Structures are given as C-alpha cells and as structure tokens.
PDB file of C-alpha atoms in Angstrom:
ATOM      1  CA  UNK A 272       0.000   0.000   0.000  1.00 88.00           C
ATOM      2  CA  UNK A 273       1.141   3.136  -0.942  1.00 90.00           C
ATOM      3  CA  UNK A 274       1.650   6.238   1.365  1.00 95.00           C
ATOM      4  CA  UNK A 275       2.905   9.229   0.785  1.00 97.00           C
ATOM      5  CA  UNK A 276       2.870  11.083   4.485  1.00 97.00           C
ATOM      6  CA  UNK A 277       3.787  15.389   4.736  1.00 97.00           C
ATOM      7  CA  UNK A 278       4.765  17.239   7.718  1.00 97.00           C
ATOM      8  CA  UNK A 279       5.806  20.609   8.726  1.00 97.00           C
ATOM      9  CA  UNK A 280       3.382  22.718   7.456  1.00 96.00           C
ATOM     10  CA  UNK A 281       2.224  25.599  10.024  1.00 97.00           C
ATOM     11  CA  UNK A 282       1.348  28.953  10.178  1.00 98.00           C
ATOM     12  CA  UNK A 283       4.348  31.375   9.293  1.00 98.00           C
ATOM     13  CA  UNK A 284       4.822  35.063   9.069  1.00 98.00           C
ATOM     14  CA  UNK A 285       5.432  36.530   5.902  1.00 98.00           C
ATOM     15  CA  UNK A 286       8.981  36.652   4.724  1.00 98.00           C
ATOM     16  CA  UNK A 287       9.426  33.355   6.917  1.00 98.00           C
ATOM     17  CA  UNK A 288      10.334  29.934   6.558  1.00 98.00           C
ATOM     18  CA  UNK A 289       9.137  26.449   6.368  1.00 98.00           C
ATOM     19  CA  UNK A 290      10.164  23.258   5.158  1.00 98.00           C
ATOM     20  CA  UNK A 291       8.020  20.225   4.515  1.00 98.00           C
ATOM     21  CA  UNK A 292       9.063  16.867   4.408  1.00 98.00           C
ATOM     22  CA  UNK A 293       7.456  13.611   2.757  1.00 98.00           C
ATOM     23  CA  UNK A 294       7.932  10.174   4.057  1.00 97.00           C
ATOM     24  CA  UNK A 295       7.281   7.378   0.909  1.00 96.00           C
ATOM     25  CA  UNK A 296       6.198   3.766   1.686  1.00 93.00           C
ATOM     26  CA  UNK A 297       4.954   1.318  -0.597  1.00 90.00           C
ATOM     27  CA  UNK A 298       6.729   2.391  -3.796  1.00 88.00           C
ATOM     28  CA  UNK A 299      10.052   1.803  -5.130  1.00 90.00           C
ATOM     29  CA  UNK A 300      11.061   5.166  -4.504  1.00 90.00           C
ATOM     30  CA  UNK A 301      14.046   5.729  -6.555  1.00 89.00           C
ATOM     31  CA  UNK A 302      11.774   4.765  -9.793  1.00 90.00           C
ATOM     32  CA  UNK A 303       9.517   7.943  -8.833  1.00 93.00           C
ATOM     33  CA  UNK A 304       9.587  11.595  -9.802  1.00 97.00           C
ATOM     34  CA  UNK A 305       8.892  13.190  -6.677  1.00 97.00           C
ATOM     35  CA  UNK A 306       7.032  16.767  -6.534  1.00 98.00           C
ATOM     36  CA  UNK A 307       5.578  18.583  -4.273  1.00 98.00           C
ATOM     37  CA  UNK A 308       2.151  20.478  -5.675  1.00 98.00           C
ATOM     38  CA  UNK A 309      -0.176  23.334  -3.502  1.00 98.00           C
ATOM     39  CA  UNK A 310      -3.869  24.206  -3.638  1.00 98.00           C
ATOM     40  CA  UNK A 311      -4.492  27.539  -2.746  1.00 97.00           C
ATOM     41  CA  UNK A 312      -8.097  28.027  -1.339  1.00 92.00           C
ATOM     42  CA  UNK A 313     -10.844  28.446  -4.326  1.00 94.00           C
ATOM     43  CA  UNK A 314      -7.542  27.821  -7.080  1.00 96.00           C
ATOM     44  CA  UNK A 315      -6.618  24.863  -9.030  1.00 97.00           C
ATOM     45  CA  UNK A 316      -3.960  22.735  -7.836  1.00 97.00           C
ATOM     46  CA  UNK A 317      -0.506  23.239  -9.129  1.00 98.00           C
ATOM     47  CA  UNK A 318       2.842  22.335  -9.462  1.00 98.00           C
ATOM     48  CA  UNK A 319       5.440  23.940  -7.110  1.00 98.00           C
ATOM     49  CA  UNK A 320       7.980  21.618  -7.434  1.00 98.00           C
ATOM     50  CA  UNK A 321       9.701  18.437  -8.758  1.00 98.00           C
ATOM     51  CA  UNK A 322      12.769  16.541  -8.740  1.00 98.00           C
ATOM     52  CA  UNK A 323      13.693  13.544 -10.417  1.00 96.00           C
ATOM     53  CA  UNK A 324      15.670  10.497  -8.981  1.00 94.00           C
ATOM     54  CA  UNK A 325      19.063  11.917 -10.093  1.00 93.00           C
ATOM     55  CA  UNK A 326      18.301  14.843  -8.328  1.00 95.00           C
ATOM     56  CA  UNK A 327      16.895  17.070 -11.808  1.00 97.00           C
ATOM     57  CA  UNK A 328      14.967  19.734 -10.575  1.00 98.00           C
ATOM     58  CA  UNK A 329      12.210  21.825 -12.060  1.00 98.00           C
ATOM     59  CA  UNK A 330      10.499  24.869 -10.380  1.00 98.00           C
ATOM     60  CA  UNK A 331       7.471  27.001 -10.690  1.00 98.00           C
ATOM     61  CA  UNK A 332       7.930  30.304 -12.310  1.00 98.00           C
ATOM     62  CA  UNK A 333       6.846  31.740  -9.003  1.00 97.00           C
ATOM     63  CA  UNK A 334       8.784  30.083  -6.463  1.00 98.00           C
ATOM     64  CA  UNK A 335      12.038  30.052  -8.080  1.00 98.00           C
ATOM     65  CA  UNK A 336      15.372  31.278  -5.893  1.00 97.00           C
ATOM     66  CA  UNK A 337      12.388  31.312  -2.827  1.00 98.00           C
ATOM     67  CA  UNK A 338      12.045  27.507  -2.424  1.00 98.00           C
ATOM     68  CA  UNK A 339      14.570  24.204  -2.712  1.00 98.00           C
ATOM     69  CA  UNK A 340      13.376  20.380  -3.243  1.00 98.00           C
ATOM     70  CA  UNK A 341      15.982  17.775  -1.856  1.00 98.00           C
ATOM     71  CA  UNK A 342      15.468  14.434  -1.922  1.00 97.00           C
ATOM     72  CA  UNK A 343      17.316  11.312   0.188  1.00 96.00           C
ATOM     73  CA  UNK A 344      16.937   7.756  -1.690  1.00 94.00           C
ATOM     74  CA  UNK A 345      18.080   5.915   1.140  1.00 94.00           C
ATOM     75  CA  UNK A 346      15.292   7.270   3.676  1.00 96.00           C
ATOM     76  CA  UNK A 347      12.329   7.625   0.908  1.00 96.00           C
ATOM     77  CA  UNK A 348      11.938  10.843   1.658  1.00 97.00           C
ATOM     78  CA  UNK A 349      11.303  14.559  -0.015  1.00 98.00           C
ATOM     79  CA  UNK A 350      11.859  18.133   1.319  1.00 98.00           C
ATOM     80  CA  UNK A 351      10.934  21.425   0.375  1.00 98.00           C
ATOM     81  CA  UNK A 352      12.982  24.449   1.998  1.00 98.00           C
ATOM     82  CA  UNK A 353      10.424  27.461   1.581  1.00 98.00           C
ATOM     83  CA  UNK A 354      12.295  30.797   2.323  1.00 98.00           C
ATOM     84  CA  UNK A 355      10.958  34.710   2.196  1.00 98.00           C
ATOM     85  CA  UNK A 356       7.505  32.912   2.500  1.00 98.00           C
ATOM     86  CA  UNK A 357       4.593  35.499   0.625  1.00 98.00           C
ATOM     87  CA  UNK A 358       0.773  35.592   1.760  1.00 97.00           C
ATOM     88  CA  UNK A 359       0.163  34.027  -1.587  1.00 97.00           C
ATOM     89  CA  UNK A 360       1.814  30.659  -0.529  1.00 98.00           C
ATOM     90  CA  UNK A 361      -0.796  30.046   1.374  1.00 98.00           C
ATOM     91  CA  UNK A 362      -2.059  26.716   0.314  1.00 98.00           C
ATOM     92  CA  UNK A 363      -2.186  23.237   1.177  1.00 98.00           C
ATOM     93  CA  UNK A 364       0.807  21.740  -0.115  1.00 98.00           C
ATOM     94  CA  UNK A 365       0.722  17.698  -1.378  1.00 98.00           C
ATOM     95  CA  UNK A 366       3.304  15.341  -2.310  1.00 98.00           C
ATOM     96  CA  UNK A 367       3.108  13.462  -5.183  1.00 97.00           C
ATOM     97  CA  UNK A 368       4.900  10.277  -6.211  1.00 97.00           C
ATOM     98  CA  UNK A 369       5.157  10.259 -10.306  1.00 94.00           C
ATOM     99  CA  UNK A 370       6.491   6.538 -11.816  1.00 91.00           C
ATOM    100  CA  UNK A 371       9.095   7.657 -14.433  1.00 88.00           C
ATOM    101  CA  UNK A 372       8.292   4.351 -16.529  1.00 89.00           C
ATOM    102  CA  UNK A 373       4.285   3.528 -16.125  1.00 87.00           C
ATOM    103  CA  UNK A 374       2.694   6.932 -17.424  1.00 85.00           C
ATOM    104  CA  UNK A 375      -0.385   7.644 -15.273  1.00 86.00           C
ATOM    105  CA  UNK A 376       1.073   5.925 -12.591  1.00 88.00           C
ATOM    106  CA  UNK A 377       0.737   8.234  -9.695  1.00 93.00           C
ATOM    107  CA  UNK A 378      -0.129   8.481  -6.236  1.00 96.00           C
ATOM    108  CA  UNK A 379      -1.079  11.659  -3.585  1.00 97.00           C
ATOM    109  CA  UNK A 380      -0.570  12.544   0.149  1.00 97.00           C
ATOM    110  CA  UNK A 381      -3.127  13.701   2.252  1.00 98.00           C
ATOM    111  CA  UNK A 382      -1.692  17.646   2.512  1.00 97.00           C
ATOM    112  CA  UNK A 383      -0.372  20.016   4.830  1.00 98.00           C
ATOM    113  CA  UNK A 384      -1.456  23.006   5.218  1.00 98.00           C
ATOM    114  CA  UNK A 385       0.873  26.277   4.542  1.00 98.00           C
ATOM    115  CA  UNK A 386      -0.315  29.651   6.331  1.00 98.00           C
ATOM    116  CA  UNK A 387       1.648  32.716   5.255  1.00 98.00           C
ATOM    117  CA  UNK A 388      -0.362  35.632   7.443  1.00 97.00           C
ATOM    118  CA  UNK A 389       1.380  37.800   9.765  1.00 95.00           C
TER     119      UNK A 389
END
C-alpha cells in the first residue's frame, strides 16, 4: 500500500520559513519523480515543485530562488525548503509520487497546510 505522508506545514509570518518533508512507503522510490504540488483556497492545484531520482529539478515560475526540493533515496523521503515565505503561498501543499516508466502511474498525500499571514 502506498503512502505518501507530509509534515511541517504551520502557520508562518510573511517573509518566513518552512520546510516540509514527505515520508514514501509502498513504492520503489528511486523509480519515482517526486514533486511537491499546492492548492491555494478556491484555485486549481498546481505544481510547485519536482525533482527527479538523479536529483533534476524543475520549479514554478513563481517560487524560483524562494524555495529548494531535496530528496534522500536511502530514507524515501522529499523536502521542500520554503524561504521569504509570501501571503500568496498560502495553500495546502501535497506530495506526489510520479512513476518515471508507467505513465499515469501516480499516487497523492493527504496535505499540509501552509499559512503565510502575519
């Protein structure tokens, strides 16, 4: 059985930090593109962050030089370091576990949620 468990998320002032961390079970981890995706309340989920197994990174126009994905093979696990932390990263933030191979092959944590709001 897959899981896919986040922690960290909080309330934070802005200009703040925050890092999340996701703790994979259930899937062979280093065969999984690992990202880490927010909803913002009444918005459409989107991508913040991935990173691929050979550490390959790719960012969201809007959190790029703010936020860092890291990723440890041996623990099955995913971070993301948020830094100067804006109102509008307020969201619940998910982790998402992409196959590389099997297309469509993905699976979701529950969420944290993010509060930016001094």
């Amino acid at each position: 059985q897959v899981q896919l468990v986040e922690s960290g998320g909080g309330l934070v002032q802005p200009g703040g930090s925050l890092r999340l961390s996701c703790a994979a079970s259930g899937i062979i981890f280093s065969l999984n593109v690992m990202g880490w995706y927010r909803q913002a309340p009444g918005k459409q989920r989107e991508l913040v962050a991935t990173i691929t197994s050979d550490g390959n990174t790719n960012y969201a126009d809007s959190v790029k030089g703010r936020f860092s994905i890291s990723r440890d093979n041996d623990k099955n696990t995913v971070n993301l370091q948020m830094n100067s932390l804006k109102p509008e990263d307020t969201a619940v933030y998910y982790c998402n576990a992409a196959h590389s191979i099997i297309a469509g092959h993905e699976s979701w944590g529950k969420g944290t949620l993010v509060t930016v709001s001094s």
